[in-house]
Each structure stands twice: as C-alpha cells, then as structure tokens.
mmCIF file of C-alpha atoms in Angstrom:
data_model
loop_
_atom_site.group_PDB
_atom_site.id
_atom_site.type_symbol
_atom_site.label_atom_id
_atom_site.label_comp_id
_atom_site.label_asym_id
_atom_site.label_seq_id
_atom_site.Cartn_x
_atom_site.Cartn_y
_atom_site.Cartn_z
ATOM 1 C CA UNK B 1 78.044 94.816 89.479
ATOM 2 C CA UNK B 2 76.675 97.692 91.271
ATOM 3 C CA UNK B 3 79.129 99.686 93.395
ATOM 4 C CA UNK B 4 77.928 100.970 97.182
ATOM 5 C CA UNK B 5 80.973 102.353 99.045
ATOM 6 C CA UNK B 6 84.788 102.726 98.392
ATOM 7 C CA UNK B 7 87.086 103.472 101.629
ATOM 8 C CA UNK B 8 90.589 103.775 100.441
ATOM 9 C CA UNK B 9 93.877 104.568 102.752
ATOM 10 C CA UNK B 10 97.725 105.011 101.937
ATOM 11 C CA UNK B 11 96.800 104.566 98.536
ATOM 12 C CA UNK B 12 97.809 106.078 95.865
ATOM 13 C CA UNK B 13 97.420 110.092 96.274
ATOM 14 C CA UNK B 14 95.201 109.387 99.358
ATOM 15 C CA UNK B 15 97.155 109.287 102.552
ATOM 16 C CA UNK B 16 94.282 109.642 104.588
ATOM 17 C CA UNK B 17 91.970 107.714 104.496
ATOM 18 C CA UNK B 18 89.053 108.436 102.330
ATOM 19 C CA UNK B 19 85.427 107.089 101.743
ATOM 20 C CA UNK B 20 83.577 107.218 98.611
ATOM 21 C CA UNK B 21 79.649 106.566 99.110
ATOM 22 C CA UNK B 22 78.058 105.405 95.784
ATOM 23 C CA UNK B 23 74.708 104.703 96.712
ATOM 24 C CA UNK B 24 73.217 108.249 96.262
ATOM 25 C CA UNK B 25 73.900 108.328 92.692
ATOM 26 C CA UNK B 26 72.014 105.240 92.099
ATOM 27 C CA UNK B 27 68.689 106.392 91.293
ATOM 28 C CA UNK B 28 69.864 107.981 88.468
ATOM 29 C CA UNK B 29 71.334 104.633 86.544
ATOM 30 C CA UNK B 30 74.760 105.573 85.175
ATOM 31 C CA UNK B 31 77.102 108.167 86.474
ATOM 32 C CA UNK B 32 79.998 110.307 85.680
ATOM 33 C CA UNK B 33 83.539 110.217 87.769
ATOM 34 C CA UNK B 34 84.785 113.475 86.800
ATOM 35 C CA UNK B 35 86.962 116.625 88.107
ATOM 36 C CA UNK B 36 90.431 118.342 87.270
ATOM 37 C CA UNK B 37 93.142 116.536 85.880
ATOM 38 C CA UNK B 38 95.055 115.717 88.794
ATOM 39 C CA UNK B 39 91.966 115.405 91.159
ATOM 40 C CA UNK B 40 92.209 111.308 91.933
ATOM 41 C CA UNK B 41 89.668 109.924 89.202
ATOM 42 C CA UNK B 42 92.098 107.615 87.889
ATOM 43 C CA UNK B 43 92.984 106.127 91.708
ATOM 44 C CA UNK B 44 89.627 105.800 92.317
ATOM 45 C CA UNK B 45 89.477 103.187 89.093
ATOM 46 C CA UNK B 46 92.489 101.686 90.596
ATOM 47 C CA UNK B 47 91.540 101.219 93.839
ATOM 48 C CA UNK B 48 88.082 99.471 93.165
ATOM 49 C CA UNK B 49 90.361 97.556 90.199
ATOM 50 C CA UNK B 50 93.248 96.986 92.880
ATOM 51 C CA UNK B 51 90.245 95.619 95.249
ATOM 52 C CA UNK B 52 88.953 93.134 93.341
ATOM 53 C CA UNK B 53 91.626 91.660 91.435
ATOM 54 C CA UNK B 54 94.933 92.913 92.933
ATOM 55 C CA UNK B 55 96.736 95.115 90.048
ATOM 56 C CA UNK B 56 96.048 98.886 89.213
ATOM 57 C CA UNK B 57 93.858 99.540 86.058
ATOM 58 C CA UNK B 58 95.557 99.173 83.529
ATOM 59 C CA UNK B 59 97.865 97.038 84.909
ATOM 60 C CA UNK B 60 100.521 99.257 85.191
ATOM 61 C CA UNK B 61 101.249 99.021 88.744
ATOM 62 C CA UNK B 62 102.226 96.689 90.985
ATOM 63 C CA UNK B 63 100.815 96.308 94.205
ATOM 64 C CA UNK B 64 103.905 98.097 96.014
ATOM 65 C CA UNK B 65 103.528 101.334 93.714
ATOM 66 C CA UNK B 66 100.249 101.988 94.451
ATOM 67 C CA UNK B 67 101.082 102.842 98.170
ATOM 68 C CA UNK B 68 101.187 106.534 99.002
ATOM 69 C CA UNK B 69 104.321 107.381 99.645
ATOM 70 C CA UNK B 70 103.152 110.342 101.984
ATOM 71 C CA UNK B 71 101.830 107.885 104.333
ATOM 72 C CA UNK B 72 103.363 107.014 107.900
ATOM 73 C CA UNK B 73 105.150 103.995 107.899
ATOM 74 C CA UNK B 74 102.726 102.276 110.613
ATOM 75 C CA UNK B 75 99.956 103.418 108.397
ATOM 76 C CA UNK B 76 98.756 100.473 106.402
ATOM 77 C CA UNK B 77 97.695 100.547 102.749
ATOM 78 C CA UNK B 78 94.101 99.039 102.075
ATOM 79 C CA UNK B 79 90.841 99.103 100.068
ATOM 80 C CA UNK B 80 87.830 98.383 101.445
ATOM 81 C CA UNK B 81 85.075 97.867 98.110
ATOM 82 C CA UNK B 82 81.534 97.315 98.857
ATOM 83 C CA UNK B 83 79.262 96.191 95.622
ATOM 84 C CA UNK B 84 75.903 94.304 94.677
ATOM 85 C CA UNK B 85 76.347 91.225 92.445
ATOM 86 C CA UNK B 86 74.026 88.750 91.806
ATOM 87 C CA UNK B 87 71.603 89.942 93.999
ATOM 88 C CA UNK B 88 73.689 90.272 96.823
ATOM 89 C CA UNK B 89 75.939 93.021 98.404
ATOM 90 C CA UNK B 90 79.457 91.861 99.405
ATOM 91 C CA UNK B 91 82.515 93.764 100.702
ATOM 92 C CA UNK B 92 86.026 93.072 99.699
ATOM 93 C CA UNK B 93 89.190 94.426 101.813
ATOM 94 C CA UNK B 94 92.319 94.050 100.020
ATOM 95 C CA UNK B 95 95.862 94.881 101.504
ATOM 96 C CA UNK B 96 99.717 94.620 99.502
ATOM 97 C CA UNK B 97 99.351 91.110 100.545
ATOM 98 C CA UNK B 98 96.245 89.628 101.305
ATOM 99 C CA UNK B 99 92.054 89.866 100.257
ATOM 100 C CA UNK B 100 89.351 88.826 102.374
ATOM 101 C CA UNK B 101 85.984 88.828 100.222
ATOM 102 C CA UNK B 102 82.326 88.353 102.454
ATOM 103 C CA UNK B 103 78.763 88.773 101.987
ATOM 104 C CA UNK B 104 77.765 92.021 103.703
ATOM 105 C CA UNK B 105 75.073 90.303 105.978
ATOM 106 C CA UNK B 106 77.688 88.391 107.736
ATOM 107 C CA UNK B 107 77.429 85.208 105.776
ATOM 108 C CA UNK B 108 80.190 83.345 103.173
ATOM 109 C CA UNK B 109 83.139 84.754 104.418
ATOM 110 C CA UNK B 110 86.257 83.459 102.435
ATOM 111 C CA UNK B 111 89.078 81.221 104.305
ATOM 112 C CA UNK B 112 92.022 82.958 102.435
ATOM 113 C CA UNK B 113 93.040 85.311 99.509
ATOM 114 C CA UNK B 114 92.686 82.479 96.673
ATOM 115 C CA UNK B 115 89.270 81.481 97.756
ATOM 116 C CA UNK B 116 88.361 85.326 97.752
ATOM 117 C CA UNK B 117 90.047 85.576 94.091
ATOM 118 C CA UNK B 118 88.517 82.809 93.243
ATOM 119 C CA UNK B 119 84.590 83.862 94.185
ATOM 120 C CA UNK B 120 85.135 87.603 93.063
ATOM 121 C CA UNK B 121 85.811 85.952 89.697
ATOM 122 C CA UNK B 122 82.573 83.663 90.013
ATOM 123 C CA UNK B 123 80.451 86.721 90.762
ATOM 124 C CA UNK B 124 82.049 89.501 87.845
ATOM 125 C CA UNK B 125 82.365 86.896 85.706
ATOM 126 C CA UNK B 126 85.865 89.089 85.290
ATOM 127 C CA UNK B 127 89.644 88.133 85.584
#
C-alpha cells in the first residue's frame, strides 16, 4: 500500500480540518513522520489506521475517543484516506459510524460499511 492524501477533521487533536498530501515524498521510497512530541504524529497513524479498519493504532481507542473534543458539535468527525493498492488508487471515508471504500476513478464503489471492510481487507491483505 502506497499512501497519496490524508484529510482528517474533528479528530483527534485536529479540530479543523487538515490535509496531509503524501505524494511528494514518493520519489524518494520510504519516509520519515517526525516532529516534537506532542506535534500529531501519533494521530496521523491513527487516523489512516482508524480509516481503514475502524480502531485507533494500537487499538486503544474506540471510535468515540478519537473525536476532538474541541470541535463544534455540528462539526462531524471523519477521515478521508487516499492509497494505491494493487495497482490501483482508492479512497476510503470513514465516520464514528459508517465507511464507504471506492476506486478513485469513479468505479467499484462499495454498497455499505461491511462490503467496504470487507474489500479493504482483500486489498492490504490486513485485519
């Protein structure tokens, strides 16, 4: 898995929302998520963890505690993940209740959250 882009909102420390682009770094093979302690690195984990398979790294979160509590009440928590997987670059938007999973060229979008579960699992070859 190759990740692209990671827009996260009322998550975690993030109230705001905020957009991660990936793809410059990608030349360059691996990379390094670094910065002060404090700084977000672990949310980041969590919210491309919480995005494609519904629980915090780690696991030790539930869904509710990773919502910021800083955020407005009408300001709803979500992840937004876009990756490459076998060949192919998909996007996955997860919310405390539901994931939608789809190809990125508009093709294979999933009926409902187990079916998106379900195909994220296929393609990682994770659970």
């Amino acid at each position: 898995m190759k990740p692209l882009r990671l827009v996260a909102q009322a998550f975690g420390p993030f109230w705001n929302q905020v957009e991660v682009d990936f793809q410059p770094v990608h030349p360059h093979g691996l990379f390094l998520i670094h910065g002060p302690v404090g700084s977000g690195k672990t949310s980041l984990m969590d919210a491309i963890c919480f995005s494609l398979f519904g629980v915090s790294s780690g696991g030790e979160r539930s869904a509710a505690q990773l919502r910021c509590d800083l955020a407005g009440e009408s300001t709803a928590t979500l992840v937004e993940f876009d990756f490459e997987a076998q060949g192919k670059a998909w996007r996955v938007r997860r919310d405390l209740e539901q994931c939608q999973l789809s190809a990125l060229d508009g093709s294979l979008p999933s009926p409902d959250t187990a079916a998106a579960e379900k195909r994220i699992h296929r393609l990682l070859g994770l659970d």
